Amino acid sequence: GAVVSQHPSWVICKSGTSVKIECRSLDFQATTMFWYRQFPKQSLMLMATSNEGSKATYEQGVEKDKFLINHASLTLSTLTVTSAHPEDSSFYICSARIPSQGHNEQFFGPGTRLTVL
Amino acid sequence: GESVGLHLPTLSVQEGDNSIINCAYSNSASDYFIWYKQESGKGPQFIIDIRSNMDKRQGQRVTVLLNKTVKHLSLQIAATQPGDSAVYFCAETRKAAGNKLTFGGGTRVLVKP
């Protein structure tokens, strides 16, 4: 099956620092990946759509200069939380879609728990 | 507005009984629906999907029902097991939205031994 990994699985950082989260599709190529944020006891909220070789598409209310997305290859997308603040503490989850099959199903990574002190 | 929502935030069920989780959606243009299971600290796991041209689909111990007339989606889990304890999300997508997923609020299922 399609496997998506994320690294790191958890990270603790100081306020004002930047944190990079990686999302990799391990056994397939993904031209499109998605980044979600999930606060405790809440649902997943789409932050942005990451497109290989082009700029990411951000959802309304998501600051593109704060959440930098780079989709440098068909198997890797990165999310960088810049100048992190405690309110950015959340569970960040990526997903990838298999485009060649005309498939709508998204395969999710295990998530990254970010805690900003 | 466009949304996908759930009726029950928490469902307690006896082991061995059947579980039914409900979900309402508001956009009649939604053409693909998915149920996900999320265990604590993990990413969502695909359970079953259904396209808008269907009203029922069965998997292993799970059945999804789609009622487009009332914009309602349900997930039935047969013979619920302790390993089914998790939060369940419905999600919808449509081609006009670039196949982006919109998630419902989630229902926590607690299986009592």
PDB file of C-alpha atoms in Angstrom:
ATOM      1  CA  GLY A   1       0.000   0.000   0.000  1.00  0.00           C
ATOM      2  CA  ALA A   2       0.917   3.650  -0.261  1.00  0.00           C
ATOM      3  CA  VAL A   3       3.010   4.800   2.682  1.00  0.00           C
ATOM      4  CA  VAL A   4       3.611   8.364   3.780  1.00  0.00           C
ATOM      5  CA  SER A   5       6.165   9.223   6.439  1.00  0.00           C
ATOM      6  CA  GLN A   6       6.809  12.357   8.427  1.00  0.00           C
ATOM      7  CA  HIS A   7       9.880  13.546  10.258  1.00  0.00           C
ATOM      8  CA  PRO A   8      10.209  14.362  13.037  1.00  0.00           C
ATOM      9  CA  SER A   9       7.345  12.673  14.857  1.00  0.00           C
ATOM     10  CA  TRP A  10       7.543  15.281  17.567  1.00  0.00           C
ATOM     11  CA  VAL A  11       9.517  18.449  18.179  1.00  0.00           C
ATOM     12  CA  ILE A  12       9.809  20.968  20.992  1.00  0.00           C
ATOM     13  CA  CYS A  13      11.215  24.369  20.209  1.00  0.00           C
ATOM     14  CA  LYS A  14      11.592  27.784  21.750  1.00  0.00           C
ATOM     15  CA  SER A  15       9.378  30.664  20.758  1.00  0.00           C
ATOM     16  CA  GLY A  16      10.830  32.615  17.847  1.00  0.00           C
ATOM     17  CA  THR A  17      12.671  29.723  16.251  1.00  0.00           C
ATOM     18  CA  SER A  18      11.811  27.961  12.995  1.00  0.00           C
ATOM     19  CA  VAL A  19      10.921  24.308  12.639  1.00  0.00           C
ATOM     20  CA  LYS A  20      10.980  22.194   9.485  1.00  0.00           C
ATOM     21  CA  ILE A  21       8.733  19.170   9.053  1.00  0.00           C
ATOM     22  CA  GLU A  22       9.285  16.681   6.248  1.00  0.00           C
ATOM     23  CA  CYS A  23       6.657  14.624   4.464  1.00  0.00           C
ATOM     24  CA  ARG A  24       7.743  11.779   2.211  1.00  0.00           C
ATOM     25  CA  SER A  25       5.861   9.379  -0.014  1.00  0.00           C
ATOM     26  CA  LEU A  26       7.853   6.173   0.336  1.00  0.00           C
ATOM     27  CA  ASP A  27       6.582   3.941  -2.429  1.00  0.00           C
ATOM     28  CA  PHE A  28       4.927   6.249  -4.890  1.00  0.00           C
ATOM     29  CA  GLN A  29       5.379   9.625  -6.488  1.00  0.00           C
ATOM     30  CA  ALA A  30       3.105  12.414  -5.389  1.00  0.00           C
ATOM     31  CA  THR A  31       2.727  15.549  -7.464  1.00  0.00           C
ATOM     32  CA  THR A  32       0.330  16.851  -4.847  1.00  0.00           C
ATOM     33  CA  MET A  33       0.645  16.738  -1.094  1.00  0.00           C
ATOM     34  CA  PHE A  34      -1.529  18.365   1.510  1.00  0.00           C
ATOM     35  CA  TRP A  35      -0.707  19.867   4.901  1.00  0.00           C
ATOM     36  CA  TYR A  36      -3.223  19.815   7.724  1.00  0.00           C
ATOM     37  CA  ARG A  37      -3.230  21.141  11.253  1.00  0.00           C
ATOM     38  CA  GLN A  38      -5.150  19.527  14.058  1.00  0.00           C
ATOM     39  CA  PHE A  39      -5.673  21.063  17.475  1.00  0.00           C
ATOM     40  CA  PRO A  40      -6.571  18.821  20.438  1.00  0.00           C
ATOM     41  CA  LYS A  41     -10.020  17.251  20.181  1.00  0.00           C
ATOM     42  CA  GLN A  42     -10.655  18.988  16.901  1.00  0.00           C
ATOM     43  CA  SER A  43     -10.826  17.945  13.303  1.00  0.00           C
ATOM     44  CA  LEU A  44      -8.195  18.295  10.626  1.00  0.00           C
ATOM     45  CA  MET A  45      -8.048  21.660   8.940  1.00  0.00           C
ATOM     46  CA  LEU A  46      -6.409  21.953   5.559  1.00  0.00           C
ATOM     47  CA  MET A  47      -3.621  24.515   5.568  1.00  0.00           C
ATOM     48  CA  ALA A  48      -2.267  24.281   2.066  1.00  0.00           C
ATOM     49  CA  THR A  49      -1.868  22.190  -1.044  1.00  0.00           C
ATOM     50  CA  SER A  50       1.722  21.496  -1.981  1.00  0.00           C
ATOM     51  CA  ASN A  51       2.408  21.162  -5.692  1.00  0.00           C
ATOM     52  CA  GLU A  52       5.644  19.688  -6.985  1.00  0.00           C
ATOM     53  CA  GLY A  53       7.621  22.268  -8.896  1.00  0.00           C
ATOM     54  CA  SER A  54       5.294  25.157  -8.216  1.00  0.00           C
ATOM     55  CA  LYS A  55       4.060  27.366  -5.424  1.00  0.00           C
ATOM     56  CA  ALA A  56       1.814  26.006  -2.739  1.00  0.00           C
ATOM     57  CA  THR A  57      -1.825  26.997  -2.584  1.00  0.00           C
ATOM     58  CA  TYR A  58      -2.806  28.219   0.866  1.00  0.00           C
ATOM     59  CA  GLU A  59      -6.234  28.094   2.436  1.00  0.00           C
ATOM     60  CA  GLN A  60      -7.900  31.277   3.555  1.00  0.00           C
ATOM     61  CA  GLY A  61      -6.488  32.542   6.826  1.00  0.00           C
ATOM     62  CA  VAL A  62      -3.208  30.631   6.593  1.00  0.00           C
ATOM     63  CA  GLU A  63      -0.166  32.909   6.419  1.00  0.00           C
ATOM     64  CA  LYS A  64       2.072  31.800   3.584  1.00  0.00           C
ATOM     65  CA  ASP A  65       5.055  33.705   4.972  1.00  0.00           C
ATOM     66  CA  LYS A  66       4.730  31.932   8.280  1.00  0.00           C
ATOM     67  CA  PHE A  67       4.135  28.441   6.966  1.00  0.00           C
ATOM     68  CA  LEU A  68       6.624  27.938   4.173  1.00  0.00           C
ATOM     69  CA  ILE A  69       6.016  24.953   1.933  1.00  0.00           C
ATOM     70  CA  ASN A  70       8.525  23.498  -0.481  1.00  0.00           C
ATOM     71  CA  HIS A  71       7.725  20.557  -2.728  1.00  0.00           C
ATOM     72  CA  ALA A  72      11.140  20.020  -4.251  1.00  0.00           C
ATOM     73  CA  SER A  73      10.653  16.494  -5.553  1.00  0.00           C
ATOM     74  CA  LEU A  74       7.918  14.008  -6.309  1.00  0.00           C
ATOM     75  CA  THR A  75       8.458  12.295  -2.974  1.00  0.00           C
ATOM     76  CA  LEU A  76       9.186  15.147  -0.574  1.00  0.00           C
ATOM     77  CA  SER A  77       7.327  18.168   0.716  1.00  0.00           C
ATOM     78  CA  THR A  78       8.481  20.277   3.635  1.00  0.00           C
ATOM     79  CA  LEU A  79       6.597  22.614   5.925  1.00  0.00           C
ATOM     80  CA  THR A  80       8.605  25.210   7.805  1.00  0.00           C
ATOM     81  CA  VAL A  81       6.944  27.004  10.678  1.00  0.00           C
ATOM     82  CA  THR A  82       8.828  30.272  10.914  1.00  0.00           C
ATOM     83  CA  SER A  83       9.141  32.330  14.070  1.00  0.00           C
ATOM     84  CA  ALA A  84       7.066  29.799  15.945  1.00  0.00           C
ATOM     85  CA  HIS A  85       4.893  30.910  18.833  1.00  0.00           C
ATOM     86  CA  PRO A  86       3.037  28.886  21.468  1.00  0.00           C
ATOM     87  CA  GLU A  87      -0.209  29.219  19.518  1.00  0.00           C
ATOM     88  CA  ASP A  88       1.442  27.305  16.676  1.00  0.00           C
ATOM     89  CA  SER A  89       1.644  24.257  18.929  1.00  0.00           C
ATOM     90  CA  SER A  90      -0.412  21.637  17.170  1.00  0.00           C
ATOM     91  CA  PHE A  91      -0.413  18.288  15.405  1.00  0.00           C
ATOM     92  CA  TYR A  92       0.684  18.736  11.797  1.00  0.00           C
ATOM     93  CA  ILE A  93      -0.303  16.021   9.349  1.00  0.00           C
ATOM     94  CA  CYS A  94       0.538  15.647   5.683  1.00  0.00           C
ATOM     95  CA  SER A  95      -1.115  13.537   3.049  1.00  0.00           C
ATOM     96  CA  ALA A  96      -0.391  12.556  -0.507  1.00  0.00           C
ATOM     97  CA  ARG A  97      -2.533  11.545  -3.398  1.00  0.00           C
ATOM     98  CA  ILE A  98      -1.736   9.063  -6.163  1.00  0.00           C
ATOM     99  CA  PRO A  99      -2.555  10.961  -9.330  1.00  0.00           C
ATOM    100  CA  SER A 100      -1.823   8.306 -11.935  1.00  0.00           C
ATOM    101  CA  GLN A 101      -4.797   6.219 -10.943  1.00  0.00           C
ATOM    102  CA  GLY A 102      -7.195   9.129 -11.020  1.00  0.00           C
ATOM    103  CA  HIS A 103      -7.525   8.326  -7.355  1.00  0.00           C
ATOM    104  CA  ASN A 104      -9.175  10.664  -4.923  1.00  0.00           C
ATOM    105  CA  GLU A 105      -7.961   8.824  -1.855  1.00  0.00           C
ATOM    106  CA  GLN A 106      -5.356  10.573   0.236  1.00  0.00           C
ATOM    107  CA  PHE A 107      -2.777   8.654   2.239  1.00  0.00           C
ATOM    108  CA  PHE A 108      -1.848  10.291   5.506  1.00  0.00           C
ATOM    109  CA  GLY A 109       1.408  10.503   7.351  1.00  0.00           C
ATOM    110  CA  PRO A 110       1.650   9.701  11.066  1.00  0.00           C
ATOM    111  CA  GLY A 111       1.729  13.375  12.041  1.00  0.00           C
ATOM    112  CA  THR A 112       4.221  15.643  13.782  1.00  0.00           C
ATOM    113  CA  ARG A 113       3.520  17.005  17.244  1.00  0.00           C
ATOM    114  CA  LEU A 114       4.912  20.528  17.552  1.00  0.00           C
ATOM    115  CA  THR A 115       5.217  22.130  20.962  1.00  0.00           C
ATOM    116  CA  VAL A 116       6.430  25.712  21.135  1.00  0.00           C
ATOM    117  CA  LEU A 117       7.608  26.851  24.540  1.00  0.00           C
TER     118      LEU A 117
ATOM    119  CA  GLY B   1     -21.806  27.510   4.100  1.00  0.00           C
ATOM    120  CA  GLU B   2     -20.085  24.387   2.896  1.00  0.00           C
ATOM    121  CA  SER B   3     -19.437  21.964   5.688  1.00  0.00           C
ATOM    122  CA  VAL B   4     -19.367  18.410   6.742  1.00  0.00           C
ATOM    123  CA  GLY B   5     -20.545  17.757  10.271  1.00  0.00           C
ATOM    124  CA  LEU B   6     -21.343  15.010  12.694  1.00  0.00           C
ATOM    125  CA  HIS B   7     -24.352  14.491  14.927  1.00  0.00           C
ATOM    126  CA  LEU B   8     -22.720  12.707  17.891  1.00  0.00           C
ATOM    127  CA  PRO B   9     -19.394  13.660  19.420  1.00  0.00           C
ATOM    128  CA  THR B  10     -19.025  10.475  21.517  1.00  0.00           C
ATOM    129  CA  LEU B  11     -20.417   6.998  21.063  1.00  0.00           C
ATOM    130  CA  SER B  12     -20.103   4.304  23.725  1.00  0.00           C
ATOM    131  CA  VAL B  13     -20.762   0.807  22.490  1.00  0.00           C
ATOM    132  CA  GLN B  14     -20.583  -2.623  24.042  1.00  0.00           C
ATOM    133  CA  GLU B  15     -18.035  -4.977  22.579  1.00  0.00           C
ATOM    134  CA  GLY B  16     -19.709  -7.167  20.004  1.00  0.00           C
ATOM    135  CA  ASP B  17     -22.507  -4.732  19.268  1.00  0.00           C
ATOM    136  CA  ASN B  18     -22.848  -2.786  16.055  1.00  0.00           C
ATOM    137  CA  SER B  19     -21.829   0.877  15.870  1.00  0.00           C
ATOM    138  CA  ILE B  20     -23.381   3.541  13.711  1.00  0.00           C
ATOM    139  CA  ILE B  21     -21.682   6.878  13.172  1.00  0.00           C
ATOM    140  CA  ASN B  22     -23.520   9.614  11.344  1.00  0.00           C
ATOM    141  CA  CYS B  23     -22.370  12.542   9.276  1.00  0.00           C
ATOM    142  CA  ALA B  24     -24.184  15.359   7.507  1.00  0.00           C
ATOM    143  CA  TYR B  25     -22.869  17.371   4.623  1.00  0.00           C
ATOM    144  CA  SER B  26     -24.240  20.521   3.092  1.00  0.00           C
ATOM    145  CA  ASN B  27     -22.835  20.707  -0.420  1.00  0.00           C
ATOM    146  CA  SER B  28     -24.890  18.796  -2.943  1.00  0.00           C
ATOM    147  CA  ALA B  29     -21.931  18.954  -5.344  1.00  0.00           C
ATOM    148  CA  SER B  30     -19.840  16.655  -3.141  1.00  0.00           C
ATOM    149  CA  ASP B  31     -19.008  13.614  -5.212  1.00  0.00           C
ATOM    150  CA  TYR B  32     -16.722  11.497  -3.076  1.00  0.00           C
ATOM    151  CA  PHE B  33     -16.897  10.622   0.596  1.00  0.00           C
ATOM    152  CA  ILE B  34     -14.443   8.893   2.851  1.00  0.00           C
ATOM    153  CA  TRP B  35     -14.437   7.620   6.394  1.00  0.00           C
ATOM    154  CA  TYR B  36     -11.205   7.787   8.365  1.00  0.00           C
ATOM    155  CA  LYS B  37     -10.202   6.319  11.697  1.00  0.00           C
ATOM    156  CA  GLN B  38      -7.723   8.170  13.852  1.00  0.00           C
ATOM    157  CA  GLU B  39      -6.096   6.672  16.893  1.00  0.00           C
ATOM    158  CA  SER B  40      -4.537   8.906  19.496  1.00  0.00           C
ATOM    159  CA  GLY B  41      -1.332  10.553  18.283  1.00  0.00           C
ATOM    160  CA  LYS B  42      -1.549   9.070  14.811  1.00  0.00           C
ATOM    161  CA  GLY B  43      -2.582  10.174  11.364  1.00  0.00           C
ATOM    162  CA  PRO B  44      -5.975   9.284   9.875  1.00  0.00           C
ATOM    163  CA  GLN B  45      -6.353   5.802   8.481  1.00  0.00           C
ATOM    164  CA  PHE B  46      -8.585   5.135   5.481  1.00  0.00           C
ATOM    165  CA  ILE B  47     -11.554   2.899   6.277  1.00  0.00           C
ATOM    166  CA  ILE B  48     -13.926   3.011   3.343  1.00  0.00           C
ATOM    167  CA  ASP B  49     -15.066   5.369   0.623  1.00  0.00           C
ATOM    168  CA  ILE B  50     -18.102   5.865  -1.536  1.00  0.00           C
ATOM    169  CA  ARG B  51     -18.825   7.840  -4.660  1.00  0.00           C
ATOM    170  CA  SER B  52     -21.930   9.935  -5.083  1.00  0.00           C
ATOM    171  CA  ASN B  53     -23.364   7.591  -7.710  1.00  0.00           C
ATOM    172  CA  MET B  54     -23.664   4.868  -5.079  1.00  0.00           C
ATOM    173  CA  ASP B  55     -25.814   4.587  -1.964  1.00  0.00           C
ATOM    174  CA  LYS B  56     -24.114   1.704  -0.206  1.00  0.00           C
ATOM    175  CA  ARG B  57     -20.708   0.127  -0.064  1.00  0.00           C
ATOM    176  CA  GLN B  58     -19.473  -2.701   2.114  1.00  0.00           C
ATOM    177  CA  GLY B  59     -16.055  -3.582   3.368  1.00  0.00           C
ATOM    178  CA  GLN B  60     -14.769  -5.935   5.983  1.00  0.00           C
ATOM    179  CA  ARG B  61     -17.074  -5.362   8.996  1.00  0.00           C
ATOM    180  CA  VAL B  62     -17.854  -1.856   7.770  1.00  0.00           C
ATOM    181  CA  THR B  63     -20.621  -0.454   5.621  1.00  0.00           C
ATOM    182  CA  VAL B  64     -21.042   3.087   4.395  1.00  0.00           C
ATOM    183  CA  LEU B  65     -24.468   4.394   3.459  1.00  0.00           C
ATOM    184  CA  LEU B  66     -25.045   7.535   1.466  1.00  0.00           C
ATOM    185  CA  ASN B  67     -28.381   9.317   1.307  1.00  0.00           C
ATOM    186  CA  LYS B  68     -28.027  12.157  -1.136  1.00  0.00           C
ATOM    187  CA  THR B  69     -31.607  13.276  -0.675  1.00  0.00           C
ATOM    188  CA  VAL B  70     -30.948  14.370   2.885  1.00  0.00           C
ATOM    189  CA  LYS B  71     -27.184  14.772   2.485  1.00  0.00           C
ATOM    190  CA  HIS B  72     -26.412  12.158   5.076  1.00  0.00           C
ATOM    191  CA  LEU B  73     -23.578   9.674   5.384  1.00  0.00           C
ATOM    192  CA  SER B  74     -23.198   6.892   7.904  1.00  0.00           C
ATOM    193  CA  LEU B  75     -20.614   4.329   8.878  1.00  0.00           C
ATOM    194  CA  GLN B  76     -21.700   1.045  10.340  1.00  0.00           C
ATOM    195  CA  ILE B  77     -19.223  -1.152  12.158  1.00  0.00           C
ATOM    196  CA  ALA B  78     -20.340  -4.696  12.768  1.00  0.00           C
ATOM    197  CA  ALA B  79     -19.345  -6.599  15.893  1.00  0.00           C
ATOM    198  CA  THR B  80     -17.401  -3.701  17.347  1.00  0.00           C
ATOM    199  CA  GLN B  81     -14.078  -4.687  18.883  1.00  0.00           C
ATOM    200  CA  PRO B  82     -11.821  -2.930  21.410  1.00  0.00           C
ATOM    201  CA  GLY B  83      -9.453  -2.098  18.561  1.00  0.00           C
ATOM    202  CA  ASP B  84     -12.203  -0.032  16.985  1.00  0.00           C
ATOM    203  CA  SER B  85     -11.922   2.537  19.773  1.00  0.00           C
ATOM    204  CA  ALA B  86     -10.792   5.714  18.043  1.00  0.00           C
ATOM    205  CA  VAL B  87     -12.066   8.968  16.577  1.00  0.00           C
ATOM    206  CA  TYR B  88     -13.861   8.602  13.278  1.00  0.00           C
ATOM    207  CA  PHE B  89     -14.027  11.382  10.710  1.00  0.00           C
ATOM    208  CA  CYS B  90     -16.069  11.664   7.592  1.00  0.00           C
ATOM    209  CA  ALA B  91     -14.627  13.720   4.767  1.00  0.00           C
ATOM    210  CA  GLU B  92     -15.924  14.921   1.463  1.00  0.00           C
ATOM    211  CA  THR B  93     -14.367  16.157  -1.692  1.00  0.00           C
ATOM    212  CA  ARG B  94     -15.447  17.287  -5.099  1.00  0.00           C
ATOM    213  CA  LYS B  95     -13.664  17.869  -8.343  1.00  0.00           C
ATOM    214  CA  ALA B  96     -14.624  21.551  -8.384  1.00  0.00           C
ATOM    215  CA  ALA B  97     -12.603  22.017  -5.182  1.00  0.00           C
ATOM    216  CA  GLY B  98      -9.515  20.390  -6.647  1.00  0.00           C
ATOM    217  CA  ASN B  99     -10.252  17.203  -4.730  1.00  0.00           C
ATOM    218  CA  LYS B 100      -9.356  18.876  -1.441  1.00  0.00           C
ATOM    219  CA  LEU B 101     -10.755  17.064   1.540  1.00  0.00           C
ATOM    220  CA  THR B 102     -13.147  18.749   3.969  1.00  0.00           C
ATOM    221  CA  PHE B 103     -13.346  16.918   7.269  1.00  0.00           C
ATOM    222  CA  GLY B 104     -16.259  16.652   9.635  1.00  0.00           C
ATOM    223  CA  GLY B 105     -15.904  17.278  13.352  1.00  0.00           C
ATOM    224  CA  GLY B 106     -15.216  13.706  14.416  1.00  0.00           C
ATOM    225  CA  THR B 107     -16.926  11.129  16.639  1.00  0.00           C
ATOM    226  CA  ARG B 108     -15.101   9.315  19.396  1.00  0.00           C
ATOM    227  CA  VAL B 109     -16.071   5.662  19.673  1.00  0.00           C
ATOM    228  CA  LEU B 110     -15.452   3.991  23.024  1.00  0.00           C
ATOM    229  CA  VAL B 111     -15.809   0.222  23.100  1.00  0.00           C
ATOM    230  CA  LYS B 112     -16.722  -1.181  26.489  1.00  0.00           C
ATOM    231  CA  PRO B 113     -15.573  -4.712  27.301  1.00  0.00           C
TER     232      PRO B 113
END
